[in-house]
Short mmCIF file of N, CA and C in Angstrom, two decimals:
data_model
loop_
_atom_site.label_atom_id
_atom_site.label_comp_id
_atom_site.label_asym_id
_atom_site.label_seq_id
_atom_site.Cartn_x
_atom_site.Cartn_y
_atom_site.Cartn_z
N MET A 1271 0.84 -1.18 0.00
CA MET A 1271 0.00 0.00 0.00
C MET A 1271 0.89 1.25 0.00
N THR A 1272 0.63 2.16 -0.88
CA THR A 1272 1.37 3.41 -0.95
C THR A 1272 0.70 4.43 -0.04
N PRO A 1273 1.46 5.02 0.88
CA PRO A 1273 0.87 6.04 1.77
C PRO A 1273 0.39 7.26 0.97
N GLU A 1274 -0.61 7.92 1.53
CA GLU A 1274 -1.17 9.11 0.87
C GLU A 1274 -0.15 10.26 0.85
N LEU A 1275 0.68 10.33 1.87
CA LEU A 1275 1.68 11.40 2.00
C LEU A 1275 3.02 10.72 2.24
N SER A 1276 3.82 10.59 1.18
CA SER A 1276 5.07 9.85 1.28
C SER A 1276 6.25 10.75 0.96
N ARG A 1277 7.21 10.81 1.88
CA ARG A 1277 8.46 11.52 1.67
C ARG A 1277 9.56 10.63 2.23
N LEU A 1278 10.19 9.85 1.34
CA LEU A 1278 11.19 8.88 1.76
C LEU A 1278 12.54 9.56 2.00
N LEU A 1279 13.22 9.08 3.03
CA LEU A 1279 14.57 9.53 3.35
C LEU A 1279 15.42 8.28 3.53
N ARG A 1280 16.47 8.18 2.69
CA ARG A 1280 17.37 7.04 2.83
C ARG A 1280 18.22 7.25 4.08
N VAL A 1281 18.24 6.25 4.94
CA VAL A 1281 18.99 6.34 6.19
C VAL A 1281 20.48 6.54 5.90
N ALA A 1282 20.99 5.93 4.85
CA ALA A 1282 22.41 6.04 4.50
C ALA A 1282 22.78 7.48 4.10
N ASP A 1283 21.80 8.28 3.70
CA ASP A 1283 22.08 9.67 3.31
C ASP A 1283 22.24 10.60 4.50
N LEU A 1284 21.89 10.13 5.69
CA LEU A 1284 22.03 10.97 6.88
C LEU A 1284 23.49 11.05 7.28
N GLY A 1285 23.95 12.25 7.55
CA GLY A 1285 25.33 12.44 7.98
C GLY A 1285 25.39 12.82 9.44
N ALA A 1286 26.44 13.51 9.81
CA ALA A 1286 26.64 13.90 11.20
C ALA A 1286 25.66 15.00 11.62
N LEU A 1287 25.27 15.85 10.67
CA LEU A 1287 24.35 16.95 10.99
C LEU A 1287 22.91 16.52 10.75
N PRO A 1288 21.97 17.08 11.50
CA PRO A 1288 20.55 16.75 11.29
C PRO A 1288 20.09 17.16 9.89
N TYR A 1289 19.17 16.40 9.33
CA TYR A 1289 18.56 16.66 8.03
C TYR A 1289 17.22 17.34 8.30
N ALA A 1290 17.04 18.56 7.80
CA ALA A 1290 15.80 19.30 8.02
C ALA A 1290 14.93 19.21 6.77
N ILE A 1291 13.63 19.05 6.98
CA ILE A 1291 12.69 18.98 5.87
C ILE A 1291 11.37 19.62 6.30
N THR A 1292 10.77 20.34 5.37
CA THR A 1292 9.42 20.85 5.56
C THR A 1292 8.54 20.16 4.54
N ILE A 1293 7.49 19.54 5.03
CA ILE A 1293 6.56 18.81 4.17
C ILE A 1293 5.25 19.60 4.14
N GLU A 1294 4.78 19.89 2.96
CA GLU A 1294 3.49 20.53 2.80
C GLU A 1294 2.65 19.64 1.90
N ALA A 1295 1.56 19.11 2.45
CA ALA A 1295 0.72 18.20 1.68
C ALA A 1295 0.06 18.92 0.52
N LYS A 1296 0.13 18.31 -0.65
CA LYS A 1296 -0.49 18.85 -1.87
C LYS A 1296 -2.01 18.58 -1.81
N PRO A 1297 -2.80 19.28 -2.64
CA PRO A 1297 -4.25 19.09 -2.60
C PRO A 1297 -4.69 17.63 -2.74
N ALA A 1298 -4.10 16.86 -3.65
CA ALA A 1298 -4.49 15.46 -3.82
C ALA A 1298 -4.12 14.63 -2.58
N GLU A 1299 -2.99 14.95 -1.97
CA GLU A 1299 -2.58 14.24 -0.75
C GLU A 1299 -3.52 14.58 0.41
N ARG A 1300 -3.92 15.84 0.51
CA ARG A 1300 -4.86 16.24 1.57
C ARG A 1300 -6.21 15.57 1.38
N ALA A 1301 -6.66 15.46 0.13
CA ALA A 1301 -7.95 14.81 -0.15
C ALA A 1301 -7.88 13.33 0.24
N ALA A 1302 -6.77 12.68 -0.07
CA ALA A 1302 -6.61 11.26 0.28
C ALA A 1302 -6.53 11.08 1.79
N LEU A 1303 -5.83 11.97 2.47
CA LEU A 1303 -5.75 11.89 3.94
C LEU A 1303 -7.12 12.17 4.57
N ALA A 1304 -7.89 13.08 3.98
CA ALA A 1304 -9.23 13.35 4.50
C ALA A 1304 -10.10 12.09 4.42
N ARG A 1305 -9.97 11.35 3.33
CA ARG A 1305 -10.72 10.08 3.22
C ARG A 1305 -10.21 9.08 4.26
N ARG A 1306 -8.91 8.97 4.40
CA ARG A 1306 -8.32 8.01 5.35
C ARG A 1306 -8.79 8.27 6.78
N PHE A 1307 -8.85 9.55 7.17
CA PHE A 1307 -9.19 9.89 8.55
C PHE A 1307 -10.63 10.34 8.70
N ASP A 1308 -11.45 10.10 7.68
CA ASP A 1308 -12.89 10.38 7.71
C ASP A 1308 -13.18 11.84 8.07
N LEU A 1309 -12.55 12.75 7.33
CA LEU A 1309 -12.73 14.18 7.55
C LEU A 1309 -13.60 14.77 6.45
N ILE A 1310 -14.26 15.86 6.75
CA ILE A 1310 -15.00 16.58 5.72
C ILE A 1310 -13.99 17.26 4.79
N GLU A 1311 -12.96 17.89 5.39
CA GLU A 1311 -11.94 18.58 4.61
C GLU A 1311 -10.65 18.66 5.41
N LEU A 1312 -9.54 18.51 4.73
CA LEU A 1312 -8.23 18.78 5.30
C LEU A 1312 -7.67 19.95 4.50
N ALA A 1313 -7.78 21.15 5.06
CA ALA A 1313 -7.41 22.37 4.35
C ALA A 1313 -5.90 22.54 4.25
N ALA A 1314 -5.17 22.11 5.29
CA ALA A 1314 -3.72 22.28 5.30
C ALA A 1314 -3.09 21.24 6.21
N LEU A 1315 -1.92 20.77 5.80
CA LEU A 1315 -1.11 19.89 6.66
C LEU A 1315 0.35 20.16 6.31
N THR A 1316 1.09 20.62 7.30
CA THR A 1316 2.52 20.84 7.12
C THR A 1316 3.28 20.18 8.27
N ALA A 1317 4.47 19.75 7.97
CA ALA A 1317 5.35 19.16 8.98
C ALA A 1317 6.73 19.78 8.82
N THR A 1318 7.27 20.23 9.92
CA THR A 1318 8.63 20.75 9.94
C THR A 1318 9.42 19.78 10.80
N LEU A 1319 10.27 18.98 10.16
CA LEU A 1319 10.93 17.87 10.84
C LEU A 1319 12.45 17.96 10.71
N SER A 1320 13.10 17.32 11.66
CA SER A 1320 14.55 17.19 11.65
C SER A 1320 14.88 15.74 11.95
N ALA A 1321 15.69 15.12 11.10
CA ALA A 1321 16.07 13.71 11.27
C ALA A 1321 17.58 13.65 11.52
N ALA A 1322 17.97 12.86 12.52
CA ALA A 1322 19.39 12.71 12.85
C ALA A 1322 19.66 11.27 13.25
N LYS A 1323 20.86 10.80 12.91
CA LYS A 1323 21.24 9.45 13.33
C LYS A 1323 21.27 9.39 14.85
N ASP A 1324 20.82 8.27 15.35
CA ASP A 1324 20.74 8.02 16.78
C ASP A 1324 21.29 6.62 17.00
N ALA A 1325 21.64 6.29 18.22
CA ALA A 1325 22.15 4.95 18.50
C ALA A 1325 21.16 3.90 18.01
N GLY A 1326 21.54 3.14 17.02
CA GLY A 1326 20.69 2.06 16.52
C GLY A 1326 19.60 2.50 15.58
N GLY A 1327 19.58 3.77 15.16
CA GLY A 1327 18.51 4.19 14.27
C GLY A 1327 18.53 5.66 13.94
N VAL A 1328 17.33 6.23 13.83
CA VAL A 1328 17.15 7.63 13.46
C VAL A 1328 16.12 8.24 14.39
N ARG A 1329 16.41 9.45 14.87
CA ARG A 1329 15.45 10.18 15.70
C ARG A 1329 14.90 11.33 14.87
N VAL A 1330 13.57 11.45 14.87
CA VAL A 1330 12.88 12.50 14.11
C VAL A 1330 12.12 13.37 15.11
N THR A 1331 12.40 14.68 15.06
CA THR A 1331 11.70 15.62 15.93
C THR A 1331 11.14 16.76 15.09
N GLY A 1332 10.21 17.50 15.67
CA GLY A 1332 9.64 18.64 14.98
C GLY A 1332 8.20 18.86 15.35
N ARG A 1333 7.43 19.37 14.36
CA ARG A 1333 6.02 19.68 14.60
C ARG A 1333 5.20 19.32 13.36
N VAL A 1334 3.94 18.97 13.59
CA VAL A 1334 2.96 18.78 12.53
C VAL A 1334 1.81 19.72 12.83
N ALA A 1335 1.45 20.53 11.84
CA ALA A 1335 0.33 21.47 11.98
C ALA A 1335 -0.70 21.16 10.89
N ALA A 1336 -1.97 21.28 11.26
CA ALA A 1336 -3.03 20.99 10.30
C ALA A 1336 -4.28 21.77 10.65
N SER A 1337 -5.11 21.98 9.64
CA SER A 1337 -6.42 22.59 9.87
C SER A 1337 -7.40 21.96 8.88
N GLY A 1338 -8.66 21.98 9.28
CA GLY A 1338 -9.69 21.41 8.42
C GLY A 1338 -11.01 21.33 9.14
N THR A 1339 -11.84 20.41 8.68
CA THR A 1339 -13.18 20.24 9.23
C THR A 1339 -13.47 18.76 9.37
N GLN A 1340 -13.99 18.38 10.54
CA GLN A 1340 -14.44 17.00 10.72
C GLN A 1340 -15.90 17.02 11.15
N ALA A 1341 -16.56 15.89 11.01
CA ALA A 1341 -17.99 15.80 11.30
C ALA A 1341 -18.22 15.48 12.77
N CYS A 1342 -19.23 16.10 13.35
CA CYS A 1342 -19.65 15.79 14.72
C CYS A 1342 -20.06 14.32 14.75
N GLY A 1343 -19.61 13.62 15.77
CA GLY A 1343 -19.93 12.20 15.90
C GLY A 1343 -21.39 11.93 16.18
N LEU A 1344 -22.15 12.93 16.62
CA LEU A 1344 -23.56 12.75 16.92
C LEU A 1344 -24.48 13.28 15.84
N SER A 1345 -24.20 14.51 15.39
CA SER A 1345 -25.12 15.15 14.46
C SER A 1345 -24.61 15.19 13.02
N GLY A 1346 -23.31 15.00 12.84
CA GLY A 1346 -22.72 15.11 11.50
C GLY A 1346 -22.39 16.55 11.13
N ALA A 1347 -22.69 17.50 12.02
CA ALA A 1347 -22.42 18.92 11.76
C ALA A 1347 -20.92 19.15 11.60
N PRO A 1348 -20.52 20.06 10.72
CA PRO A 1348 -19.10 20.32 10.53
C PRO A 1348 -18.48 21.03 11.74
N ILE A 1349 -17.29 20.57 12.13
CA ILE A 1349 -16.55 21.15 13.26
C ILE A 1349 -15.15 21.49 12.77
N PRO A 1350 -14.79 22.77 12.79
CA PRO A 1350 -13.43 23.12 12.37
C PRO A 1350 -12.41 22.66 13.41
N PHE A 1351 -11.21 22.32 12.96
CA PHE A 1351 -10.13 21.96 13.89
C PHE A 1351 -8.85 22.61 13.43
N ARG A 1352 -7.97 22.82 14.38
CA ARG A 1352 -6.62 23.32 14.12
C ARG A 1352 -5.71 22.59 15.10
N LEU A 1353 -4.69 21.92 14.55
CA LEU A 1353 -3.76 21.13 15.37
C LEU A 1353 -2.34 21.64 15.21
N ASP A 1354 -1.59 21.55 16.28
CA ASP A 1354 -0.16 21.83 16.26
C ASP A 1354 0.46 20.81 17.22
N GLU A 1355 1.01 19.75 16.65
CA GLU A 1355 1.44 18.59 17.44
C GLU A 1355 2.97 18.43 17.40
N VAL A 1356 3.55 18.14 18.56
CA VAL A 1356 4.98 17.88 18.67
C VAL A 1356 5.27 16.48 18.14
N VAL A 1357 6.38 16.35 17.41
CA VAL A 1357 6.82 15.06 16.89
C VAL A 1357 8.13 14.68 17.58
N ASP A 1358 8.18 13.48 18.11
CA ASP A 1358 9.42 12.94 18.68
C ASP A 1358 9.37 11.42 18.49
N LEU A 1359 9.94 10.96 17.38
CA LEU A 1359 9.86 9.56 17.00
C LEU A 1359 11.26 8.96 16.88
N ARG A 1360 11.33 7.67 17.07
CA ARG A 1360 12.60 6.95 16.87
C ARG A 1360 12.35 5.81 15.90
N PHE A 1361 13.16 5.77 14.85
CA PHE A 1361 13.13 4.68 13.88
C PHE A 1361 14.33 3.79 14.16
N ALA A 1362 14.12 2.48 14.16
CA ALA A 1362 15.23 1.56 14.42
C ALA A 1362 15.04 0.27 13.63
N THR A 1363 16.16 -0.38 13.36
CA THR A 1363 16.13 -1.69 12.73
C THR A 1363 15.81 -2.71 13.81
N VAL A 1364 14.85 -3.58 13.53
CA VAL A 1364 14.43 -4.58 14.51
C VAL A 1364 14.94 -5.94 14.04
N ALA A 1365 15.75 -6.58 14.89
CA ALA A 1365 16.25 -7.92 14.56
C ALA A 1365 15.14 -8.93 14.84
N ARG A 1366 14.88 -9.79 13.88
CA ARG A 1366 13.83 -10.80 14.04
C ARG A 1366 14.43 -12.20 13.94
N VAL A 1367 13.93 -13.05 14.81
CA VAL A 1367 14.30 -14.46 14.78
C VAL A 1367 13.06 -15.20 14.27
N PRO A 1368 13.17 -15.89 13.12
CA PRO A 1368 11.99 -16.56 12.56
C PRO A 1368 11.35 -17.53 13.56
N GLY A 1369 10.02 -17.43 13.67
CA GLY A 1369 9.26 -18.35 14.51
C GLY A 1369 9.32 -18.04 15.99
N GLU A 1370 10.00 -16.97 16.39
CA GLU A 1370 10.12 -16.65 17.81
C GLU A 1370 9.24 -15.45 18.13
N GLU A 1371 8.53 -15.53 19.26
CA GLU A 1371 7.70 -14.42 19.68
C GLU A 1371 8.58 -13.32 20.25
N ILE A 1372 8.14 -12.07 20.05
CA ILE A 1372 8.88 -10.93 20.55
C ILE A 1372 8.04 -10.25 21.63
N GLU A 1373 8.65 -9.98 22.78
CA GLU A 1373 7.96 -9.27 23.84
C GLU A 1373 8.45 -7.83 23.83
N LEU A 1374 7.51 -6.90 23.79
CA LEU A 1374 7.86 -5.48 23.73
C LEU A 1374 7.74 -4.84 25.11
N SER A 1375 8.70 -3.99 25.43
CA SER A 1375 8.62 -3.21 26.66
C SER A 1375 7.93 -1.89 26.33
N ASP A 1376 7.59 -1.10 27.36
CA ASP A 1376 6.96 0.20 27.12
C ASP A 1376 7.84 1.10 26.26
N ALA A 1377 9.15 1.04 26.45
CA ALA A 1377 10.07 1.86 25.67
C ALA A 1377 10.06 1.49 24.19
N ASP A 1378 9.75 0.23 23.88
CA ASP A 1378 9.73 -0.22 22.49
C ASP A 1378 8.50 0.26 21.72
N LEU A 1379 7.47 0.69 22.42
CA LEU A 1379 6.22 1.04 21.77
C LEU A 1379 6.31 2.32 20.94
N ASP A 1380 7.28 3.18 21.22
CA ASP A 1380 7.45 4.41 20.46
C ASP A 1380 8.49 4.29 19.37
N ILE A 1381 8.90 3.09 19.06
CA ILE A 1381 9.90 2.85 18.03
C ILE A 1381 9.20 2.35 16.77
N ILE A 1382 9.54 2.97 15.65
CA ILE A 1382 8.99 2.57 14.35
C ILE A 1382 10.08 1.79 13.63
N GLU A 1383 9.72 0.65 13.12
CA GLU A 1383 10.70 -0.21 12.45
C GLU A 1383 11.15 0.38 11.12
N ILE A 1384 12.47 0.35 10.90
CA ILE A 1384 13.00 0.74 9.59
C ILE A 1384 12.85 -0.47 8.68
N ASP A 1385 12.08 -0.28 7.62
CA ASP A 1385 11.82 -1.36 6.68
C ASP A 1385 12.65 -1.07 5.43
N GLY A 1386 13.70 -1.81 5.21
CA GLY A 1386 14.57 -1.56 4.07
C GLY A 1386 15.63 -0.54 4.43
N ASP A 1387 15.89 0.38 3.49
CA ASP A 1387 16.95 1.36 3.73
C ASP A 1387 16.43 2.78 3.88
N SER A 1388 15.09 2.94 3.98
CA SER A 1388 14.51 4.28 4.05
C SER A 1388 13.48 4.38 5.17
N ILE A 1389 13.25 5.62 5.59
CA ILE A 1389 12.14 5.91 6.49
C ILE A 1389 11.21 6.88 5.75
N ASP A 1390 9.93 6.81 6.04
CA ASP A 1390 8.96 7.65 5.36
C ASP A 1390 8.51 8.77 6.31
N LEU A 1391 9.09 9.96 6.12
CA LEU A 1391 8.77 11.09 6.98
C LEU A 1391 7.35 11.59 6.72
N GLY A 1392 6.85 11.44 5.50
CA GLY A 1392 5.47 11.83 5.19
C GLY A 1392 4.47 10.98 5.94
N GLU A 1393 4.68 9.67 5.94
CA GLU A 1393 3.78 8.77 6.66
C GLU A 1393 3.88 9.01 8.17
N ALA A 1394 5.07 9.31 8.66
CA ALA A 1394 5.23 9.63 10.09
C ALA A 1394 4.42 10.87 10.44
N ALA A 1395 4.44 11.88 9.57
CA ALA A 1395 3.65 13.10 9.78
C ALA A 1395 2.15 12.78 9.73
N ALA A 1396 1.74 11.95 8.78
CA ALA A 1396 0.32 11.58 8.66
C ALA A 1396 -0.16 10.82 9.89
N GLN A 1397 0.64 9.89 10.39
CA GLN A 1397 0.25 9.14 11.58
C GLN A 1397 0.19 10.04 12.81
N THR A 1398 1.14 10.96 12.94
CA THR A 1398 1.12 11.91 14.05
C THR A 1398 -0.16 12.75 13.99
N PHE A 1399 -0.50 13.21 12.81
CA PHE A 1399 -1.74 13.97 12.61
C PHE A 1399 -2.96 13.14 13.00
N GLY A 1400 -3.03 11.92 12.50
CA GLY A 1400 -4.18 11.06 12.78
C GLY A 1400 -4.37 10.79 14.27
N LEU A 1401 -3.27 10.62 14.99
CA LEU A 1401 -3.35 10.38 16.43
C LEU A 1401 -3.77 11.64 17.20
N ALA A 1402 -3.49 12.82 16.64
CA ALA A 1402 -3.83 14.07 17.32
C ALA A 1402 -5.29 14.48 17.12
N LEU A 1403 -5.96 13.92 16.11
CA LEU A 1403 -7.36 14.26 15.85
C LEU A 1403 -8.25 13.81 17.01
N ASP A 1404 -9.30 14.58 17.26
CA ASP A 1404 -10.29 14.20 18.27
C ASP A 1404 -11.07 13.00 17.71
N PRO A 1405 -11.02 11.84 18.39
CA PRO A 1405 -11.71 10.67 17.84
C PRO A 1405 -13.23 10.75 17.97
N TYR A 1406 -13.73 11.61 18.87
CA TYR A 1406 -15.18 11.75 19.08
C TYR A 1406 -15.55 13.23 19.08
N PRO A 1407 -15.43 13.90 17.93
CA PRO A 1407 -15.75 15.33 17.92
C PRO A 1407 -17.24 15.56 18.17
N ARG A 1408 -17.54 16.60 18.94
CA ARG A 1408 -18.94 16.90 19.23
C ARG A 1408 -19.18 18.39 19.03
N ALA A 1409 -20.15 18.71 18.20
CA ALA A 1409 -20.51 20.10 17.93
C ALA A 1409 -21.22 20.68 19.15
N ALA A 1410 -21.10 22.00 19.30
CA ALA A 1410 -21.80 22.68 20.39
C ALA A 1410 -23.29 22.42 20.25
N GLY A 1411 -23.91 22.03 21.33
CA GLY A 1411 -25.35 21.77 21.33
C GLY A 1411 -25.74 20.37 20.91
N ALA A 1412 -24.81 19.60 20.37
CA ALA A 1412 -25.13 18.22 19.99
C ALA A 1412 -25.25 17.39 21.26
N ASP A 1413 -26.30 16.61 21.34
CA ASP A 1413 -26.54 15.82 22.54
C ASP A 1413 -26.82 14.38 22.16
N LEU A 1414 -26.60 13.51 23.12
CA LEU A 1414 -26.88 12.09 22.90
C LEU A 1414 -28.37 11.87 22.73
N PRO A 1415 -28.78 10.90 21.92
CA PRO A 1415 -30.21 10.57 21.82
C PRO A 1415 -30.73 10.16 23.20
N PRO A 1416 -32.01 10.38 23.48
CA PRO A 1416 -32.56 10.07 24.81
C PRO A 1416 -32.36 8.61 25.23
N ALA A 1417 -32.29 7.70 24.28
CA ALA A 1417 -32.14 6.28 24.63
C ALA A 1417 -30.72 5.95 25.10
N VAL A 1418 -29.76 6.87 24.90
CA VAL A 1418 -28.37 6.62 25.28
C VAL A 1418 -28.08 7.39 26.56
N VAL A 1419 -27.60 6.67 27.57
CA VAL A 1419 -27.30 7.28 28.86
C VAL A 1419 -25.79 7.40 28.99
N PRO A 1420 -25.27 8.61 29.29
CA PRO A 1420 -23.83 8.75 29.47
C PRO A 1420 -23.34 7.89 30.63
N GLU A 1421 -22.11 7.45 30.55
CA GLU A 1421 -21.55 6.51 31.54
C GLU A 1421 -21.64 7.06 32.96
N ASP A 1422 -21.45 8.36 33.14
CA ASP A 1422 -21.48 8.93 34.49
C ASP A 1422 -22.89 9.01 35.07
N LYS A 1423 -23.92 8.75 34.27
CA LYS A 1423 -25.31 8.79 34.72
C LYS A 1423 -25.93 7.39 34.85
N VAL A 1424 -25.17 6.37 34.59
CA VAL A 1424 -25.69 5.01 34.63
C VAL A 1424 -25.96 4.61 36.09
N VAL A 1425 -27.13 4.06 36.33
CA VAL A 1425 -27.50 3.58 37.65
C VAL A 1425 -27.56 2.06 37.57
N PRO A 1426 -26.78 1.37 38.43
CA PRO A 1426 -26.79 -0.09 38.37
C PRO A 1426 -28.17 -0.65 38.71
N LEU A 1427 -28.56 -1.71 38.02
CA LEU A 1427 -29.82 -2.38 38.30
C LEU A 1427 -29.71 -3.15 39.61
N LYS A 1428 -30.81 -3.15 40.38
CA LYS A 1428 -30.82 -3.94 41.63
C LYS A 1428 -31.47 -5.27 41.30
N ARG A 1429 -30.63 -6.28 41.25
CA ARG A 1429 -31.12 -7.62 40.96
C ARG A 1429 -30.97 -8.47 42.22
N PRO A 1430 -31.86 -9.43 42.40
CA PRO A 1430 -31.71 -10.31 43.57
C PRO A 1430 -30.45 -11.16 43.43
N ASN A 1431 -29.83 -11.39 44.54
CA ASN A 1431 -28.64 -12.23 44.58
C ASN A 1431 -29.08 -13.69 44.40
N PRO A 1432 -28.59 -14.40 43.37
CA PRO A 1432 -29.03 -15.78 43.14
C PRO A 1432 -28.60 -16.72 44.28
N PHE A 1433 -27.67 -16.33 45.10
CA PHE A 1433 -27.21 -17.19 46.19
C PHE A 1433 -28.03 -17.02 47.47
N ASP A 1434 -28.95 -16.05 47.47
CA ASP A 1434 -29.84 -15.87 48.63
C ASP A 1434 -30.70 -17.12 48.88
N VAL A 1435 -31.03 -17.84 47.83
CA VAL A 1435 -31.83 -19.08 47.93
C VAL A 1435 -31.08 -20.09 48.80
N LEU A 1436 -29.79 -20.17 48.66
CA LEU A 1436 -28.99 -21.11 49.43
C LEU A 1436 -28.94 -20.73 50.91
N LYS A 1437 -28.95 -19.42 51.20
CA LYS A 1437 -28.91 -18.96 52.57
C LYS A 1437 -30.20 -19.34 53.31
N ARG A 1438 -31.33 -19.30 52.59
CA ARG A 1438 -32.64 -19.60 53.21
C ARG A 1438 -32.80 -21.09 53.49
N GLY A 1439 -32.11 -21.92 52.70
CA GLY A 1439 -32.21 -23.34 52.66
C GLY A 1439 -32.37 -24.13 53.81
#
């Protein structure tokens, strides 16, 4: 699968100094990302990133900024958004032993595997953007249908204890 926003960087091309890149998504890339993340519109997406060699891999830092419109999860009404997200990622080569299970520690969860000889800074920016989006946007005044009770208002049902029969026995 080809990512909607792809900017490949060959790891071998990185030198002693950090590599700086500014990514600005083109209209077709923004339209594809809007479909991927179920948005009404993605008006702008830019990433200002710096990549540098790190022990065992590459560290990418910077910012991802975006603006657009997403649909309210209840009413479908358009909700504008503006994001400015910090990026701090580590790419590393992962050694695999065929047929062996791998156990990940918490520190391993923020590591992205280097697949081949390149890292995709565009896809890293797209994933950072996707994680920063509100997963349950709600427009002002949008309310849950009457049949749906919010979790903080749920009252447990009082049911008879099935073991009370044994106590009476």
